[in-house]
Short mmCIF file of C-alpha atoms and ligand atoms in Angstrom, two decimals:
data_model
loop_
_atom_site.label_atom_id
_atom_site.label_comp_id
_atom_site.label_asym_id
_atom_site.label_seq_id
_atom_site.Cartn_x
_atom_site.Cartn_y
_atom_site.Cartn_z
CA MET A 668 206.71 213.93 61.67
CA ASP A 669 205.73 216.36 58.94
CA LEU A 670 207.46 219.71 59.39
CA PHE A 671 204.33 221.46 58.15
CA GLU A 672 202.02 219.89 60.75
CA LYS A 673 202.07 223.13 62.75
CA CYS A 674 200.93 225.05 59.65
CA LEU A 675 198.10 222.66 58.93
CA LYS A 676 196.92 222.84 62.54
CA TYR A 677 197.20 226.64 62.79
CA ASP A 678 193.67 227.95 63.22
CA VAL A 679 193.97 231.30 65.01
CA ALA A 680 193.67 233.36 61.82
CA LYS A 681 191.08 230.96 60.36
CA ASN A 682 188.87 231.31 63.46
CA ALA A 683 189.11 235.10 63.34
CA ARG A 684 188.15 235.09 59.65
CA LYS A 685 185.24 232.74 60.38
CA GLN A 686 183.93 235.15 63.01
CA GLY A 687 184.36 238.05 60.58
CA LEU A 688 186.79 239.65 63.04
CA TYR A 689 190.16 239.24 61.31
CA PRO A 690 191.92 242.59 61.85
CA TYR A 691 195.12 242.34 59.79
CA PHE A 692 196.34 243.23 56.29
CA HIS A 693 193.72 245.87 55.51
CA TYR A 694 194.99 247.74 52.47
CA LEU A 695 195.24 251.43 51.63
CA GLU A 696 194.45 252.91 48.25
CA SER A 697 196.07 256.20 49.19
CA GLY A 698 199.29 257.36 50.79
CA GLN A 699 199.93 257.03 54.51
CA ASP A 700 198.37 260.16 56.03
CA ILE A 701 196.05 261.48 58.75
CA VAL A 702 193.06 260.45 56.63
CA VAL A 703 193.45 257.51 54.27
CA ASN A 704 191.41 255.65 51.71
CA MET A 705 191.18 252.12 53.11
CA GLU A 706 189.41 249.45 51.07
CA GLY A 707 187.22 252.04 49.36
CA LYS A 708 186.40 254.11 52.45
CA ARG A 709 187.53 257.36 54.06
CA VAL A 710 189.21 256.39 57.34
CA ILE A 711 190.86 258.50 60.07
CA MET A 712 194.31 257.02 60.67
CA LEU A 713 195.05 256.46 64.39
CA GLY A 714 197.35 253.52 63.82
CA SER A 715 200.50 254.70 62.08
CA ASN A 716 203.93 255.80 63.28
CA ASN A 717 204.00 258.75 60.89
CA TYR A 718 204.58 260.96 63.93
CA LEU A 719 205.56 264.16 62.14
CA GLY A 720 203.21 263.71 59.17
CA LEU A 721 206.10 263.82 56.70
CA THR A 722 205.15 260.88 54.45
CA SER A 723 203.12 263.28 52.32
CA HIS A 724 205.36 266.36 52.66
CA PRO A 725 206.15 267.81 49.19
CA ASP A 726 209.87 268.28 49.98
CA VAL A 727 210.22 264.66 51.10
CA ILE A 728 208.41 263.34 48.03
CA LYS A 729 210.45 265.59 45.72
CA ALA A 730 213.74 264.45 47.28
CA SER A 731 212.88 260.78 46.83
CA MET A 732 211.84 261.31 43.19
CA GLU A 733 214.97 263.27 42.36
CA ALA A 734 217.17 260.62 43.99
CA THR A 735 215.47 257.90 41.93
CA LYS A 736 216.05 259.91 38.76
CA LYS A 737 219.73 260.46 39.60
CA TYR A 738 220.70 257.11 41.20
CA GLY A 739 218.07 254.66 39.91
CA THR A 740 215.88 252.41 42.01
CA GLY A 741 218.30 250.31 44.04
CA CYS A 742 221.92 249.95 45.15
CA SER A 743 222.30 246.27 44.19
CA GLY A 744 224.76 245.49 46.93
CA SER A 745 226.06 245.97 50.42
CA ARG A 746 227.34 249.21 51.92
CA PHE A 747 230.56 247.26 52.46
CA LEU A 748 231.23 246.89 48.73
CA ASN A 749 229.43 248.49 45.79
CA GLY A 750 226.31 249.74 47.65
CA THR A 751 227.50 252.97 49.28
CA LEU A 752 226.23 256.23 47.75
CA ASP A 753 227.37 259.71 48.68
CA LEU A 754 223.82 260.04 50.04
CA HIS A 755 224.41 257.30 52.66
CA ILE A 756 227.51 259.10 53.86
CA GLN A 757 225.71 262.46 53.92
CA LEU A 758 222.81 261.04 55.96
CA GLU A 759 225.18 259.38 58.45
CA LYS A 760 227.12 262.62 58.87
CA GLU A 761 224.04 264.83 59.28
CA LEU A 762 222.38 262.41 61.68
CA ALA A 763 225.53 262.15 63.82
CA GLU A 764 225.65 265.96 64.06
CA PHE A 765 221.95 266.16 64.90
CA LEU A 766 222.19 263.47 67.60
CA HIS A 767 225.43 264.88 69.08
CA LYS A 768 227.33 261.64 68.52
CA GLU A 769 230.65 261.08 66.77
CA ASP A 770 229.35 258.74 64.11
CA VAL A 771 226.31 256.95 62.69
CA VAL A 772 225.93 253.64 60.84
CA THR A 773 222.77 253.11 58.76
CA PHE A 774 221.08 249.72 58.25
CA SER A 775 218.42 248.63 55.78
CA THR A 776 215.59 248.58 58.37
CA GLY A 777 215.11 249.40 62.03
CA PHE A 778 214.64 245.69 62.78
CA GLN A 779 217.89 244.90 61.04
CA SER A 780 219.64 247.67 62.99
CA ASN A 781 218.90 245.93 66.29
CA LEU A 782 220.00 242.59 64.86
CA GLY A 783 223.17 244.14 63.46
CA ILE A 784 224.17 246.33 66.40
CA ILE A 785 223.53 243.90 69.25
CA SER A 786 225.01 240.86 67.53
CA ALA A 787 228.16 242.84 66.70
CA VAL A 788 228.84 244.47 70.06
CA ALA A 789 227.86 241.49 72.27
CA GLY A 790 229.19 237.94 71.99
CA ARG A 791 229.31 234.58 73.77
CA ASN A 792 231.25 235.95 76.72
CA ASP A 793 228.90 238.88 77.36
CA ILE A 794 225.64 239.53 79.15
CA ILE A 795 222.73 241.58 77.83
CA ILE A 796 220.10 242.88 80.23
CA CYS A 797 216.71 243.73 78.72
CA ASP A 798 213.46 245.29 79.85
CA LYS A 799 210.77 242.63 79.40
CA GLU A 800 208.75 244.94 77.13
CA ASN A 801 211.61 245.57 74.70
CA HIS A 802 210.82 245.32 70.99
CA ALA A 803 210.97 241.92 69.25
CA SER A 804 213.97 243.00 67.17
CA ILE A 805 215.99 243.56 70.36
CA TYR A 806 215.17 240.04 71.51
CA ASP A 807 216.20 238.65 68.15
CA GLY A 808 219.42 240.69 68.21
CA CYS A 809 220.22 239.20 71.62
CA ARG A 810 219.61 235.66 70.31
CA LEU A 811 221.83 236.29 67.32
CA SER A 812 224.65 237.54 69.55
CA PHE A 813 224.89 234.26 71.54
CA ALA A 814 225.32 236.41 74.66
CA LYS A 815 223.45 235.44 77.82
CA MET A 816 220.21 237.43 78.03
CA LEU A 817 218.70 238.47 81.38
CA ARG A 818 215.37 240.27 81.66
CA TYR A 819 213.84 242.56 84.27
CA GLU A 820 210.14 243.28 84.85
CA HIS A 821 209.05 246.30 82.86
CA SER A 822 210.82 249.45 84.16
CA ASN A 823 211.62 247.77 87.49
CA MET A 824 214.92 249.35 88.49
CA GLU A 825 215.36 247.25 91.64
CA GLU A 826 215.28 244.13 89.49
CA LEU A 827 217.71 245.68 87.03
CA GLU A 828 220.14 246.37 89.86
CA LYS A 829 219.81 242.81 91.18
CA LEU A 830 220.62 241.45 87.72
CA LEU A 831 223.62 243.78 87.38
CA GLN A 832 224.95 242.43 90.68
CA THR A 833 225.07 238.92 89.17
CA VAL A 834 227.34 239.95 86.26
CA PRO A 835 230.87 238.55 86.79
CA ASN A 836 233.76 241.01 86.42
CA ASP A 837 235.20 239.19 83.42
CA LYS A 838 232.03 239.63 81.33
CA GLY A 839 230.98 242.64 79.28
CA CYS A 840 227.46 243.88 79.98
CA LEU A 841 224.98 245.80 77.80
CA ILE A 842 221.70 247.18 79.11
CA VAL A 843 219.21 247.56 76.23
CA THR A 844 215.90 249.36 76.55
CA ASP A 845 213.26 250.91 74.33
CA GLY A 846 213.34 254.70 74.85
CA VAL A 847 209.59 254.96 74.34
CA PHE A 848 207.87 251.59 74.71
CA SER A 849 206.10 250.92 71.48
CA MET A 850 202.88 249.45 72.85
CA GLY A 851 202.39 251.25 76.17
CA GLY A 852 203.76 254.64 75.06
CA ASP A 853 205.64 255.09 78.35
CA ILE A 854 209.23 256.34 78.59
CA CYS A 855 212.07 254.26 80.04
CA LYS A 856 213.62 255.37 83.34
CA LEU A 857 216.79 256.48 81.63
CA PRO A 858 218.39 258.50 84.50
CA GLU A 859 218.21 255.44 86.77
CA ILE A 860 219.39 253.08 84.02
CA VAL A 861 222.40 255.30 83.30
CA ARG A 862 223.21 255.63 87.02
CA LEU A 863 223.12 251.85 87.51
CA ALA A 864 225.13 251.23 84.34
CA ARG A 865 227.90 253.52 85.60
CA LYS A 866 227.81 251.93 89.05
CA TYR A 867 228.22 248.41 87.66
CA GLY A 868 230.37 249.15 84.60
CA ALA A 869 227.73 248.29 81.98
CA ARG A 870 227.07 250.01 78.62
CA VAL A 871 223.68 251.46 77.68
CA MET A 872 221.81 251.14 74.38
CA VAL A 873 218.49 252.90 73.78
CA ASP A 874 216.13 251.90 70.97
CA ASP A 875 214.65 255.27 70.07
CA ALA A 876 212.40 254.11 67.22
CA HIS A 877 209.51 255.96 68.92
CA GLY A 878 211.64 258.69 70.51
CA LEU A 879 213.18 260.42 67.49
CA GLY A 880 211.03 263.38 66.41
CA VAL A 881 208.86 262.82 69.46
CA LEU A 882 210.81 263.52 72.67
CA GLY A 883 213.15 266.36 73.59
CA LYS A 884 212.80 270.05 72.73
CA ASN A 885 214.42 269.46 69.33
CA GLY A 886 213.03 265.98 68.76
CA ARG A 887 216.39 264.30 69.30
CA GLY A 888 214.69 261.67 71.42
CA THR A 889 214.78 260.05 74.83
CA ALA A 890 218.36 261.02 75.67
CA GLU A 891 217.66 264.69 74.85
CA HIS A 892 214.44 264.53 76.90
CA PHE A 893 216.48 263.57 79.99
CA GLY A 894 219.60 265.61 79.10
CA LEU A 895 221.63 262.38 78.90
CA GLU A 896 222.91 262.34 75.32
CA LYS A 897 226.53 261.87 76.35
CA GLU A 898 225.70 259.11 78.83
CA VAL A 899 223.90 256.81 76.38
CA ASP A 900 226.54 254.70 74.60
CA ILE A 901 224.44 253.60 71.62
CA ILE A 902 221.30 255.29 70.31
CA MET A 903 219.45 253.13 67.83
CA GLY A 904 216.61 254.46 65.70
CA THR A 905 214.59 253.98 62.56
CA PHE A 906 213.66 256.00 59.49
CA SER A 907 210.24 254.33 59.21
CA LYS A 908 208.46 256.47 61.78
CA SER A 909 209.17 260.21 62.24
CA LEU A 910 211.47 260.29 59.22
CA ALA A 911 208.84 258.94 56.81
CA SER A 912 211.08 256.45 55.03
CA LEU A 913 212.64 253.00 55.54
CA GLY A 914 215.92 252.09 57.20
CA GLY A 915 217.55 252.35 60.61
CA TYR A 916 220.69 253.55 62.34
CA MET A 917 223.00 253.48 65.31
CA ALA A 918 224.65 256.61 66.72
CA ALA A 919 227.70 256.05 68.90
CA SER A 920 231.41 256.79 69.30
CA ALA A 921 233.62 256.63 66.21
CA GLU A 922 235.35 253.47 67.49
CA VAL A 923 232.13 251.56 68.18
CA CYS A 924 230.65 252.54 64.79
CA ASP A 925 233.84 251.52 63.01
CA PHE A 926 233.79 248.16 64.78
CA VAL A 927 230.14 247.57 63.82
CA ARG A 928 230.80 248.53 60.18
CA HIS A 929 233.42 245.79 59.96
CA ASN A 930 231.84 243.10 62.15
CA SER A 931 228.06 243.25 61.80
CA ARG A 932 226.77 240.44 59.58
CA PRO A 933 223.28 241.97 59.03
CA PHE A 934 225.07 245.16 57.92
CA ILE A 935 227.75 243.57 55.74
CA PHE A 936 225.75 240.78 54.11
CA SER A 937 222.68 242.76 53.06
CA ALA A 938 221.97 245.38 50.38
CA SER A 939 222.00 249.04 51.37
CA ILE A 940 219.05 251.41 51.71
CA PRO A 941 217.76 252.40 48.23
CA PRO A 942 218.32 255.98 46.96
CA ALA A 943 214.68 257.10 47.30
CA CYS A 944 214.58 256.04 50.97
CA ILE A 945 217.91 257.64 51.86
CA ALA A 946 216.93 260.89 50.15
CA SER A 947 213.50 261.00 51.81
CA ALA A 948 215.05 260.34 55.26
CA LEU A 949 217.52 263.18 54.61
CA ALA A 950 214.74 265.55 53.56
CA ALA A 951 212.65 264.58 56.61
CA LEU A 952 215.63 265.09 58.93
CA ASN A 953 216.09 268.53 57.41
CA ILE A 954 212.46 269.40 58.16
CA LEU A 955 212.77 268.10 61.74
CA ARG A 956 215.88 270.26 62.25
CA ASN A 957 214.31 273.39 60.77
CA GLU A 958 210.78 273.02 62.12
CA PRO A 959 211.03 271.82 65.75
CA GLN A 960 207.52 273.22 66.29
CA ARG A 961 206.26 270.05 64.63
CA VAL A 962 207.42 268.14 67.71
CA GLN A 963 205.42 270.54 69.90
CA ASN A 964 202.38 270.20 67.59
CA LEU A 965 202.57 266.44 68.05
CA ARG A 966 202.62 266.84 71.84
CA ASP A 967 199.73 269.31 71.77
CA ILE A 968 197.47 267.17 69.59
CA THR A 969 198.21 264.04 71.67
CA GLU A 970 197.42 265.95 74.88
CA TYR A 971 194.19 267.20 73.30
CA MET A 972 193.15 263.65 72.38
CA ARG A 973 194.17 262.28 75.79
CA LYS A 974 191.96 264.87 77.49
CA THR A 975 189.10 264.32 75.03
CA LEU A 976 189.11 260.53 75.46
CA LYS A 977 189.33 260.85 79.26
CA GLU A 978 186.35 263.25 79.34
CA ARG A 979 184.38 260.66 77.39
CA ASN A 980 185.24 257.88 79.87
CA ILE A 981 187.21 255.84 77.35
CA PRO A 982 189.44 253.46 79.37
CA ILE A 983 192.79 254.90 78.30
CA ARG A 984 196.06 253.94 79.94
CA GLN A 985 198.51 256.45 81.33
CA SER A 986 201.18 257.18 78.69
CA GLU A 987 203.53 260.01 77.81
CA ALA A 988 204.37 259.71 74.12
CA PRO A 989 202.02 260.12 71.10
CA ILE A 990 200.72 256.61 71.76
CA ILE A 991 197.49 256.24 73.75
CA PRO A 992 196.59 252.64 74.61
CA ILE A 993 192.92 251.87 75.26
CA ASP A 994 192.12 248.85 77.46
CA THR A 995 190.03 246.24 75.71
CA ILE A 996 191.18 243.37 78.01
CA ASP A 997 190.18 240.36 75.90
CA ASP A 998 191.81 239.44 72.55
CA TRP A 999 188.49 238.79 70.78
CA ARG A 1000 186.96 241.93 72.22
CA THR A 1001 189.93 243.83 70.84
CA PHE A 1002 189.33 242.42 67.35
CA TYR A 1003 185.64 243.25 67.68
CA ALA A 1004 186.40 246.86 68.68
CA CYS A 1005 188.86 247.29 65.80
CA LYS A 1006 186.28 246.05 63.34
CA ALA A 1007 183.51 248.27 64.71
CA LEU A 1008 185.81 251.30 64.66
CA LEU A 1009 186.92 250.62 61.11
CA GLU A 1010 183.32 250.25 59.95
CA ASP A 1011 182.63 253.67 61.47
CA GLY A 1012 185.76 255.24 59.94
CA VAL A 1013 188.68 254.99 62.40
CA TYR A 1014 191.70 252.70 61.98
CA VAL A 1015 193.51 251.55 65.17
CA ASN A 1016 195.94 248.74 65.97
CA PRO A 1017 194.94 245.63 67.93
CA VAL A 1018 197.55 244.48 70.47
CA ILE A 1019 196.84 241.01 71.81
CA THR A 1020 198.72 238.05 73.36
CA PRO A 1021 201.62 237.26 73.14
CA ALA A 1022 202.55 240.94 72.55
CA VAL A 1023 200.83 241.66 75.90
CA PRO A 1024 200.00 239.27 78.79
CA ALA A 1025 196.63 237.44 78.57
CA GLY A 1026 193.80 239.66 79.79
CA GLU A 1027 195.71 242.87 79.08
CA ALA A 1028 194.82 243.40 75.42
CA ILE A 1029 194.70 246.96 74.17
CA ILE A 1030 193.90 249.07 71.19
CA ARG A 1031 196.97 251.12 70.37
CA THR A 1032 196.15 254.57 69.06
CA SER A 1033 198.94 256.82 67.81
CA TYR A 1034 199.05 260.41 66.68
CA THR A 1035 200.56 262.66 64.04
CA ALA A 1036 201.69 266.29 64.27
CA THR A 1037 199.35 267.19 61.40
CA HIS A 1038 196.19 265.70 63.01
CA THR A 1039 193.71 268.53 63.65
CA LYS A 1040 191.42 269.09 66.63
CA GLU A 1041 188.37 268.76 64.34
CA LEU A 1042 189.60 265.38 63.14
CA MET A 1043 190.32 264.27 66.72
CA ASP A 1044 186.80 265.31 67.78
CA GLU A 1045 185.37 263.25 64.92
CA ALA A 1046 187.52 260.24 65.90
CA ALA A 1047 186.62 260.61 69.60
CA ASP A 1048 182.87 260.67 68.73
CA ILE A 1049 183.29 257.40 66.83
CA ILE A 1050 185.35 255.76 69.60
CA GLN A 1051 182.85 256.84 72.26
CA ASN A 1052 179.92 255.50 70.24
CA VAL A 1053 181.64 252.13 69.74
CA PHE A 1054 182.61 251.77 73.42
CA GLU A 1055 179.18 252.89 74.71
CA HIS A 1056 176.85 251.23 72.23
CA LYS A 1057 178.57 248.56 70.15
CA LEU A 1058 181.23 246.79 72.20
CA PRO A 1059 179.90 243.80 74.19
CA PRO A 1060 181.33 243.12 77.68
CA VAL A 1061 184.21 240.68 78.27
CA GLU A 1062 181.77 237.87 79.29
CA TYR A 1063 180.26 237.78 75.80
CA PHE A 1064 183.68 236.85 74.42
CA ASN A 1065 184.23 234.16 77.06
CA ASP A 1066 181.07 232.47 75.74
CA LEU A 1067 182.24 232.93 72.15
CA ARG A 1068 185.58 231.32 72.98
CA GLU A 1069 183.87 228.36 74.64
CA LYS A 1070 181.67 227.85 71.59
CA MET A 1071 184.72 227.92 69.31
CA ASN A 1072 186.58 225.42 71.45
CA LYS A 1073 183.75 222.89 71.26
C1 PLP B 474 210.89 249.87 69.31
C2 PLP B 474 211.08 249.44 67.90
N1 PLP B 474 212.30 249.07 67.49
C3 PLP B 474 212.54 248.67 66.22
C4 PLP B 474 211.53 248.61 65.29
C5 PLP B 474 211.81 248.14 63.89
O1 PLP B 474 211.80 249.24 63.04
P1 PLP B 474 211.43 249.11 61.48
O2 PLP B 474 209.94 248.88 61.41
O3 PLP B 474 211.82 250.43 60.94
O4 PLP B 474 212.19 247.98 60.94
C6 PLP B 474 210.24 248.98 65.66
C7 PLP B 474 209.13 248.91 64.68
O5 PLP B 474 208.00 248.82 64.95
C8 PLP B 474 210.00 249.41 67.00
O6 PLP B 474 208.78 249.76 67.40
#
């Protein structure tokens, strides 16, 4: 059998292109911001994770340019050997202080952080228990660890407890959860997770990719939000969202970080974060520390948009973070809505199967501390017009699917 048969048969993207509904790989001709220039048009950005609006902040840009001038464009090697700069050490130290943990290890991306942390701390003789809606990188980290993975229905604490009861005494156990779930925008039930972990002797790891800069009075994330910073054993996060850069990290005890530094293959066998990215993450962290009102601005503008969309009868889902999912139900209907919105000047993210169960497709909208009420009113007008006048009902797409299958 030809290995490439699956590629030759793959027609999902082709069908979407044929229908003129392909929603991916649109390109920007401007920086990532609240309004962007996308393929020649002014577009309101409701689909980025630039939560604090720092990708265009002058201090962040200046820091990355100065770092490039001083250190060059890349580190040409692993943190383990030639690729550690004083900047890496400074960022790890400052982040550990900010997150109230003993130590921090940085990785080249957020995705790689989950691969590197989970595969180092869990092995063949261990058990990892995951929320079913955890991020893909957590799943891949679990696979890479060779530990046995168990999964509970999203945020179902009874199921989590039942799974914990099956863990034999001679096995280590790690509970891993997203802090803020990236698609639904809901927050994990951390107090209950921590309580159960203590009861059954498990460790807790929180992926706070969407929690840092978003939750807690000071933007320290999900653990700060619940007052449980000491109780979470490993806080993982990324620099690609609130911190306007690229890279990821784990914050934990000195012993666990030291172990990961010397045993994590994705950490050891990969080049370190380039100077510009480390310097911009440091500058963004500095702004987060000194301007916590940005976190409040983000909450206020998200609340404003939630209220505005509700008043206009847009079918939004309940969520707590700066992510507001809008129900579009059908995958093709989701593509159609994204296209119509983009034509009218709003970019949003389509979320379809297998990222969500069939029939539960959504448009994921996300917000930035620097979004203004005027801009949100403009975006809400466009969304309302598309949902009221342009978006056909689900049945239309059932017919379309049947036609395509013939
Ligand atoms: C929950 C979660 N974890 C990890 C990642 C990976 O982070 P990065 O994109 O910085 O590699 C993401 C990115 O979307 C995420 O949403």
